[in-house]
Coordinates of C-alpha atoms and ligand atoms in Angstrom, one line a residue:
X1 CA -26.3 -5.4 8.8
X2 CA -23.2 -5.9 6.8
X3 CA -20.0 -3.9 6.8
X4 CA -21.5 -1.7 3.6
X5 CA -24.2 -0.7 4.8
X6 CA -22.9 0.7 8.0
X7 CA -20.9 2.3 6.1
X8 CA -24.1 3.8 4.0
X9 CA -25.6 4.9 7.0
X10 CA -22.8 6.8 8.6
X11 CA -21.8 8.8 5.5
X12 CA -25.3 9.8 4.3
X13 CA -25.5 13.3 3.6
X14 CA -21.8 13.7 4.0
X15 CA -21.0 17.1 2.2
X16 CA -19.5 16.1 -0.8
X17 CA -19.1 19.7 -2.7
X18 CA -15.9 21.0 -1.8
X19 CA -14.4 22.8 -5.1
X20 CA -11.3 20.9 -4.3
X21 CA -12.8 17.0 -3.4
X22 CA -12.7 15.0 -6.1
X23 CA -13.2 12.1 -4.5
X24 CA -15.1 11.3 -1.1
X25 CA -16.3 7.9 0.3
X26 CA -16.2 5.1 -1.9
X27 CA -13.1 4.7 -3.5
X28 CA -9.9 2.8 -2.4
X29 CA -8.8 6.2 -1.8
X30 CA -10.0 9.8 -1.1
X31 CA -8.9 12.1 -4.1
X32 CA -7.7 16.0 -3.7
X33 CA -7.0 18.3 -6.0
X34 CA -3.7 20.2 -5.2
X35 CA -2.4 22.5 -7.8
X36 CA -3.2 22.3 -11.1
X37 CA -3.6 18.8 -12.5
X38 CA -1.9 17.1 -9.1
X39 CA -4.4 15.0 -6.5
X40 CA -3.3 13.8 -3.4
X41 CA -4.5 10.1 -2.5
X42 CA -5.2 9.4 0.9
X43 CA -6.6 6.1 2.2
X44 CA -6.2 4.0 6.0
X45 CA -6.7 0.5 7.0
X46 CA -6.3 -1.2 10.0
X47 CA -4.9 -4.7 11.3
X48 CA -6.8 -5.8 14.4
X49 CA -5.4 -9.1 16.8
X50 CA -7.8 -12.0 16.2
X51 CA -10.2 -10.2 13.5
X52 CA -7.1 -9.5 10.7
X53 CA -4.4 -12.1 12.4
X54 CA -3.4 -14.8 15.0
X55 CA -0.4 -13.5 17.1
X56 CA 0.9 -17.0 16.6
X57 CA 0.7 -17.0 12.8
X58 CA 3.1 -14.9 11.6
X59 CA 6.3 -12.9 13.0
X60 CA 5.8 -9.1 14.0
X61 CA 8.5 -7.9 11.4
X62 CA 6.0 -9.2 8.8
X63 CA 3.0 -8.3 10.3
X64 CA 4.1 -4.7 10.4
X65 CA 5.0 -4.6 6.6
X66 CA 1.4 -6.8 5.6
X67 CA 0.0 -3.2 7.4
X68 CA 1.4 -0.8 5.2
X69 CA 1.1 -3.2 2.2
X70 CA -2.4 -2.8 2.4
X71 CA -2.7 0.4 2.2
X72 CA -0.2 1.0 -0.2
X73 CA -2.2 -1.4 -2.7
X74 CA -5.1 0.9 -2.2
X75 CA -3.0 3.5 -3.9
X76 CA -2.2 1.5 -6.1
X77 CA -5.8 0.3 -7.2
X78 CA -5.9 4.3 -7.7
X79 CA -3.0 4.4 -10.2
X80 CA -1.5 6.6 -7.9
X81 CA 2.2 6.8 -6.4
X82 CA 2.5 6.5 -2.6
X83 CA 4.4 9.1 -0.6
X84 CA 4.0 9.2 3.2
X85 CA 2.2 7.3 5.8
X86 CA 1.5 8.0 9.3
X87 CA 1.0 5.0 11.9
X88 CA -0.9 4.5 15.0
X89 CA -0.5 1.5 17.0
X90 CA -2.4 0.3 19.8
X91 CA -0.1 -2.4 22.2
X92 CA -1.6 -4.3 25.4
X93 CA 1.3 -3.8 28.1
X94 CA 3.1 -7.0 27.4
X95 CA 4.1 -6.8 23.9
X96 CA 5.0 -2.8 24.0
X97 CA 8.3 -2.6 23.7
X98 CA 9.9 -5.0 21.8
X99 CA 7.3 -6.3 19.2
X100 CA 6.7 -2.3 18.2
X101 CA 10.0 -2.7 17.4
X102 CA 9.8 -5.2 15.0
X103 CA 6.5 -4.3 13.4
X104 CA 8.5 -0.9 13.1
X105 CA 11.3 -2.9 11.5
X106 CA 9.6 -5.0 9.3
X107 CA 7.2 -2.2 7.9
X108 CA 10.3 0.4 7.4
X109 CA 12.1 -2.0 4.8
X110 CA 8.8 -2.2 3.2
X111 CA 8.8 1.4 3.0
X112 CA 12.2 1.7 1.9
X113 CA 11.4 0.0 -1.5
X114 CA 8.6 1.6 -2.2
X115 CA 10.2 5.1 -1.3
X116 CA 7.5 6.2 1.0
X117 CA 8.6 8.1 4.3
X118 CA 6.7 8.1 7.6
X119 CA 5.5 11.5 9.0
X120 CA 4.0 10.8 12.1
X121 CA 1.4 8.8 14.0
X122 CA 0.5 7.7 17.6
X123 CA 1.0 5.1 20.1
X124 CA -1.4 4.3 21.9
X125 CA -2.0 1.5 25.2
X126 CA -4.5 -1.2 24.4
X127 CA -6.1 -3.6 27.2
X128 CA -5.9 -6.5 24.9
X129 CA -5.6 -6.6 20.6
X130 CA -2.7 -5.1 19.3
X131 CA -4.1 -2.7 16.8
X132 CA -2.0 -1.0 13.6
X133 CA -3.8 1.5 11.8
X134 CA -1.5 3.2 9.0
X135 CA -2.9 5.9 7.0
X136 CA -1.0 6.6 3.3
X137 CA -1.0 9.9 1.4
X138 CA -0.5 9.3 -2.1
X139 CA -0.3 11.5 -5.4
X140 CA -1.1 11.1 -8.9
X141 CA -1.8 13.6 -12.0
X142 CA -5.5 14.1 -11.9
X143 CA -6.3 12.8 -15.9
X144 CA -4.7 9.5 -14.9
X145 CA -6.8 8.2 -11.7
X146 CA -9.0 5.3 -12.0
X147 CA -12.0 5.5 -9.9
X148 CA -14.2 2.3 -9.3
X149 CA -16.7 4.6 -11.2
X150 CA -15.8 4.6 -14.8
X151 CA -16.8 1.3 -16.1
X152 CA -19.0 1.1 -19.2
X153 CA -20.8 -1.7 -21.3
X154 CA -18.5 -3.5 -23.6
X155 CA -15.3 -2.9 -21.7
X156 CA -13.7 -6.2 -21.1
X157 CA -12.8 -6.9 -17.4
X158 CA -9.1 -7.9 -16.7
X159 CA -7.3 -9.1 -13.4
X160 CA -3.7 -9.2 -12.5
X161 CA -1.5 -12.1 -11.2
X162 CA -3.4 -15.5 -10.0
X163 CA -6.1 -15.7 -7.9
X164 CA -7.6 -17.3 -4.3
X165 CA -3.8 -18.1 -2.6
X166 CA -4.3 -15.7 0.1
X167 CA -7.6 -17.3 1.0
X168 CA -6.1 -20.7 0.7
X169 CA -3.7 -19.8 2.5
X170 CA -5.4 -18.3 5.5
X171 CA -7.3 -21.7 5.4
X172 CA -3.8 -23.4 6.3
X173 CA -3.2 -21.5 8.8
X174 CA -6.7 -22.1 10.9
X175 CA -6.6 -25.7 9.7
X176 CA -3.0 -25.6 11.1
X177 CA -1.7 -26.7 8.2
X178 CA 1.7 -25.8 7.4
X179 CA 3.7 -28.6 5.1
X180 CA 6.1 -27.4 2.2
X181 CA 2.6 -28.0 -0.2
X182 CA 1.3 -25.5 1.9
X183 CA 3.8 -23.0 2.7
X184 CA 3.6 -20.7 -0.6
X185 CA 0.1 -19.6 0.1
X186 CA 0.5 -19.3 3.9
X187 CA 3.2 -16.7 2.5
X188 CA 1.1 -15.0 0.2
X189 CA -1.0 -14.4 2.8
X190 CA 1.6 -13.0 5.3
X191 CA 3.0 -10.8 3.1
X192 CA 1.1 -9.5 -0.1
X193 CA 3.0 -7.9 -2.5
X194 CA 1.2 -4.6 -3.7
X195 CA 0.9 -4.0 -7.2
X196 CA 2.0 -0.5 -7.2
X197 CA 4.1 -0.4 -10.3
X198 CA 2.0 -2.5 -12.3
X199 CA -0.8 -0.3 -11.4
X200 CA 0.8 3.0 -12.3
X201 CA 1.7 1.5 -16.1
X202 CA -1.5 0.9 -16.4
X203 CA -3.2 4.0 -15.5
X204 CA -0.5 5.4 -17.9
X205 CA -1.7 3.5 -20.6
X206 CA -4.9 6.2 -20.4
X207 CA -7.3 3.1 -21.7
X208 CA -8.5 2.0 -18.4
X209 CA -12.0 2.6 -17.7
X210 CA -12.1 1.6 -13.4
X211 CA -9.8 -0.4 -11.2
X212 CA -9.3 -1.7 -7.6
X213 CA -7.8 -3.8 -5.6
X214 CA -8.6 -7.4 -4.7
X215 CA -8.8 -6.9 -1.0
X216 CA -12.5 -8.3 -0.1
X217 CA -12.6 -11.0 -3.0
X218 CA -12.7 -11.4 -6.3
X219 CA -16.6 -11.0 -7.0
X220 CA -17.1 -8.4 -3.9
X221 CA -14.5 -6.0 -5.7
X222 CA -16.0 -6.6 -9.1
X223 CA -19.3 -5.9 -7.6
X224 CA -18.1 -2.9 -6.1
X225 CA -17.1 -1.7 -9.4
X226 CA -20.3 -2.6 -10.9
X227 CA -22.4 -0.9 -8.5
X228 CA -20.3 2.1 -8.7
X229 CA -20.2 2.2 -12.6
X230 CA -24.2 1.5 -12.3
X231 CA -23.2 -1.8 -14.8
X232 CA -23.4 -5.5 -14.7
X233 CA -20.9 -8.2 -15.8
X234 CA -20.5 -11.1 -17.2
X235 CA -17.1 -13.5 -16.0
X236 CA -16.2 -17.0 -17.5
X237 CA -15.3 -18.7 -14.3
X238 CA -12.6 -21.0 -16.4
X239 CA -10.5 -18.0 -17.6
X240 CA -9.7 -17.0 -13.8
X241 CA -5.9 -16.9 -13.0
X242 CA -5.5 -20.0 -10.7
X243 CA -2.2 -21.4 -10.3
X244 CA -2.2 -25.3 -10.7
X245 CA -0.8 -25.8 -7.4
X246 CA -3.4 -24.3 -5.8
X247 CA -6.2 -27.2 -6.9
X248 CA -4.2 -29.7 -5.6
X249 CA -3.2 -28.5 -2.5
X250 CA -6.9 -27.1 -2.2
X251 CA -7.9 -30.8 -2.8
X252 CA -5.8 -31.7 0.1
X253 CA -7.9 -29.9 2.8
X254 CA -11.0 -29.8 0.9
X255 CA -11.2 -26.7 -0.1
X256 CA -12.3 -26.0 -3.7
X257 CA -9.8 -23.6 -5.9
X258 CA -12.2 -21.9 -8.1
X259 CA -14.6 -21.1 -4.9
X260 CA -11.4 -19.9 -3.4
X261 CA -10.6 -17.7 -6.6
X262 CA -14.3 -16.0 -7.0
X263 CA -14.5 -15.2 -3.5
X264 CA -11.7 -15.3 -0.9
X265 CA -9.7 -12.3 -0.4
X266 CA -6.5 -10.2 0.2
X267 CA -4.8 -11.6 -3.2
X268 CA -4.1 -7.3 -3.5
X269 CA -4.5 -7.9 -7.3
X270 CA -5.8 -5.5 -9.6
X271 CA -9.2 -5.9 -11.4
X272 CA -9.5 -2.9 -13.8
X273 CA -11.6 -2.6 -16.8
X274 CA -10.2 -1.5 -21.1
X275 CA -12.6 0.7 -22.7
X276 CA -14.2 -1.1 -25.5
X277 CA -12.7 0.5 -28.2
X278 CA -9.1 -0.4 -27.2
X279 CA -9.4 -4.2 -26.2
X280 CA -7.0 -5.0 -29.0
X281 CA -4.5 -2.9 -28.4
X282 CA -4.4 -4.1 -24.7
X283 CA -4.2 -7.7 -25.6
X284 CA -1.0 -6.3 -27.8
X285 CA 0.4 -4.7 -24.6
X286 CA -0.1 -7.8 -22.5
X287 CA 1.4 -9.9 -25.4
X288 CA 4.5 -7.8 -25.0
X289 CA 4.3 -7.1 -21.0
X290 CA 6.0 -9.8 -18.6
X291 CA 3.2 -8.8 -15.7
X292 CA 0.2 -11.6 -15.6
X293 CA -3.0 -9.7 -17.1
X294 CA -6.0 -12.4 -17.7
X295 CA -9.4 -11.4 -19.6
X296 CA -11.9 -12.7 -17.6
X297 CA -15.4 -11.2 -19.0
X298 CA -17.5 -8.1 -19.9
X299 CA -19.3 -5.1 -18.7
X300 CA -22.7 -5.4 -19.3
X301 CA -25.5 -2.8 -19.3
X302 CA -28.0 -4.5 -17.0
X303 CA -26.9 -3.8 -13.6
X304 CA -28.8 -6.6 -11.9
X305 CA -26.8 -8.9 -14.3
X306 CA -24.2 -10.4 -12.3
X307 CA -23.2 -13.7 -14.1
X308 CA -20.7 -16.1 -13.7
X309 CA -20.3 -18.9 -16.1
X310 CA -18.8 -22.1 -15.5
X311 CA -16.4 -24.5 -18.2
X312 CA -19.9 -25.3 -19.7
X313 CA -20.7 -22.2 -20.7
X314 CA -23.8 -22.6 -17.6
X315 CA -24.7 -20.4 -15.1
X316 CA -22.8 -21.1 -11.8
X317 CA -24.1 -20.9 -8.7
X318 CA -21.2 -18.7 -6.7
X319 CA -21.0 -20.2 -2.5
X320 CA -19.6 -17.6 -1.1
X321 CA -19.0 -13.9 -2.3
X322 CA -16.3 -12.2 0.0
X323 CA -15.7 -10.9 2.7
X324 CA -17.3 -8.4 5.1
X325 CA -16.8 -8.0 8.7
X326 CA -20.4 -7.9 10.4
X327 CA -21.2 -10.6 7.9
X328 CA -18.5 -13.3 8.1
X329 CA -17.0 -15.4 10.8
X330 CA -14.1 -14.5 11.9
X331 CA -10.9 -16.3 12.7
Ligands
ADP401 P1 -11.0 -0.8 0.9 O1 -11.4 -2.3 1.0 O2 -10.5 -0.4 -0.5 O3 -10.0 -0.4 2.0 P2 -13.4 -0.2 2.3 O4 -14.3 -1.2 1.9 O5 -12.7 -0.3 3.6 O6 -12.3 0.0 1.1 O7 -14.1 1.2 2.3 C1 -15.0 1.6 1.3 C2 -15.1 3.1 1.4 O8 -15.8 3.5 2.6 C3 -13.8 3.9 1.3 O9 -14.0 5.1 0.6 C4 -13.6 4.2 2.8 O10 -12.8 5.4 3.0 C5 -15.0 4.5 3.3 N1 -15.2 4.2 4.7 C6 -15.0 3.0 5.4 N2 -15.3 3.1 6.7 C7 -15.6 4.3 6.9 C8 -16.0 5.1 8.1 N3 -16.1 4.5 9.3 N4 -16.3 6.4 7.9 C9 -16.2 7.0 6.7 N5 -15.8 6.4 5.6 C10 -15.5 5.1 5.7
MG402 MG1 -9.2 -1.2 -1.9

């Protein structure tokens, strides 16, 4: 069973008709409807020892702010603005005191840039993991959220920044890789930067059809907004943001970049989609933008139609498609 279908099974039949839900399960966040136009944005995620992280890979100061930067990109890939965040945190008796400390310390400066304010949470004992689960409340005028939901035939499909470092390097650090060639992605995946205010410009914009964050991989979070839309797509594997670097030091550890880019995760980009009608006046507004925005393909009506094209114009076959936890290996 994979981590989606569990899912399925334990929200079938949920009640989904509150006057006031907008949004349930199956969005990066849950949407409510305030007072008037205003929705509250509400999503959690979890970092678990040994299924999201290695104790030795990474500090606890930036552990504690990759936590909330997860969550806060899934208010991001909602257009929304993030507000306030509640932790729980699970610590086995040897690391309770002073690594809450700096998870605490780390994830607070964090939350100092982005102006969200912690309200509360738990702590908890744990016999073994440590185990942070942060929950974020965002908000965001109701007209302006993008749901995975609104994709339609025709609209082109765009993704933020560059693609497949986070995967690579994850890679580095179980191949225990860490040389200066190396370093940059080991970062990336450490500590993602959430694209918050990129993603609120854009919902601004009003000609964004869907959106969501890159958290599983490229092609599962496309697929997720093509099974949501009820759509297929089409993507030219050759316009995918990869930074140069990353081929070479791919190459290195035999790895393959573009593999990387289609379907290893956490980059916390945006992949959103511009209705038809106003592809043109994006490209004008990327022209004039410094944030990286790459056309990568097309909504298409077929929703079996999930095609990726390689630099011959061919049908490629894809390796791997992301991630998901009771289908993949783990660390
Ligand atoms: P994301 O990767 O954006 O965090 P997920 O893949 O974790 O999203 O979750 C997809 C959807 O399923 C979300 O709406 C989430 O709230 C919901 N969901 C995940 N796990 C559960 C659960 N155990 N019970 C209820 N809803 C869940
Ligand atoms: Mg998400």
């Amino acid at each position: 069973m994979t981590e989606f279908e569990l899912i399925q099974q334990l929200t079938r039949g949920l009640p989904r008709t509150a006057k006031d839900l907008v949004k349930g399960v199956g969005d990066d966040c849950a949407a409510i409807r305030v007072k008037g136009d205003r929705c509250l944005l509400v999503t959690t995620d979890a970092l678990i020892e040994d299924i999201h992280f290695k104790n030795n890979w990474q500090n606890f100061e930036s552990l504690g702010a990759k936590a909330l930067a997860v969550n806060l990109s899934d208010i991001a890939a909602m257009g929304g603005r993030p507000r306030f965040f509640l932790v729980s945190i699970g610590l086995p008796p040897q690391k309770a005191g002073s690594a809450a400390k700096k998870i605490y310390s780390g994830m607070l400066k964090l939350a100092a840039r982005h102006k969200v304010i912690l309200i509360g949470g738990d702590t908890v004992a744990s016999p073994k993991a440590l185990v942070i689960s942060i929950t974020v409340i965002g908000e965001a005028s109701q007209n302006k959220v993008l749901y995975r939901n609104g994709a339609r035939p025709g609209d082109a499909i765009y993704v933020s920044g560059t693609l497949g470092e986070s995967a690579f390097g994850l890679e580095c650090l179980k191949a225990g890789r860490r040389g200066k060639i190396f370093s940059p992605f080991i970062i990336r995946h450490l500590l993602p930067s959430p694209k918050v205010a990129l993603a609120k410009k854009l919902a601004g914009l009003r000609i964004l059809t869907s959106m969501i964050d890159v958290s599983d991989g490229f092609l599962a979070d496309l697929g997720h907004i093509a099974d949501e839309s009820n759509v297929g797509y089409k993507v030219d594997a050759k316009k995918l943001p990869v930074e140069k670097n990353l081929f070479e030091a791919a190459g290195k550890i035999g790895a393959n970049a573009l593999d990387l880019a289609l379907s290893g995760g956490e980059d916390y980009e945006l992949i959103f989609t511009v209705r038809a009608g106003k592809i043109s006046a994006f490209e004008k507004y990327v022209g004039k933008t410094k944030d990286k925005m790459t056309r990568v393909g097309v909504i298409t009506s077929n929703k079996r139609e999930r095609i990726v094209l390689n630099a011959g114009g061919n049908k490629a076959k894809v390796r791997r498609s992301g991630f998901d936890h009771f289908g993949a290996k783990h660390l």
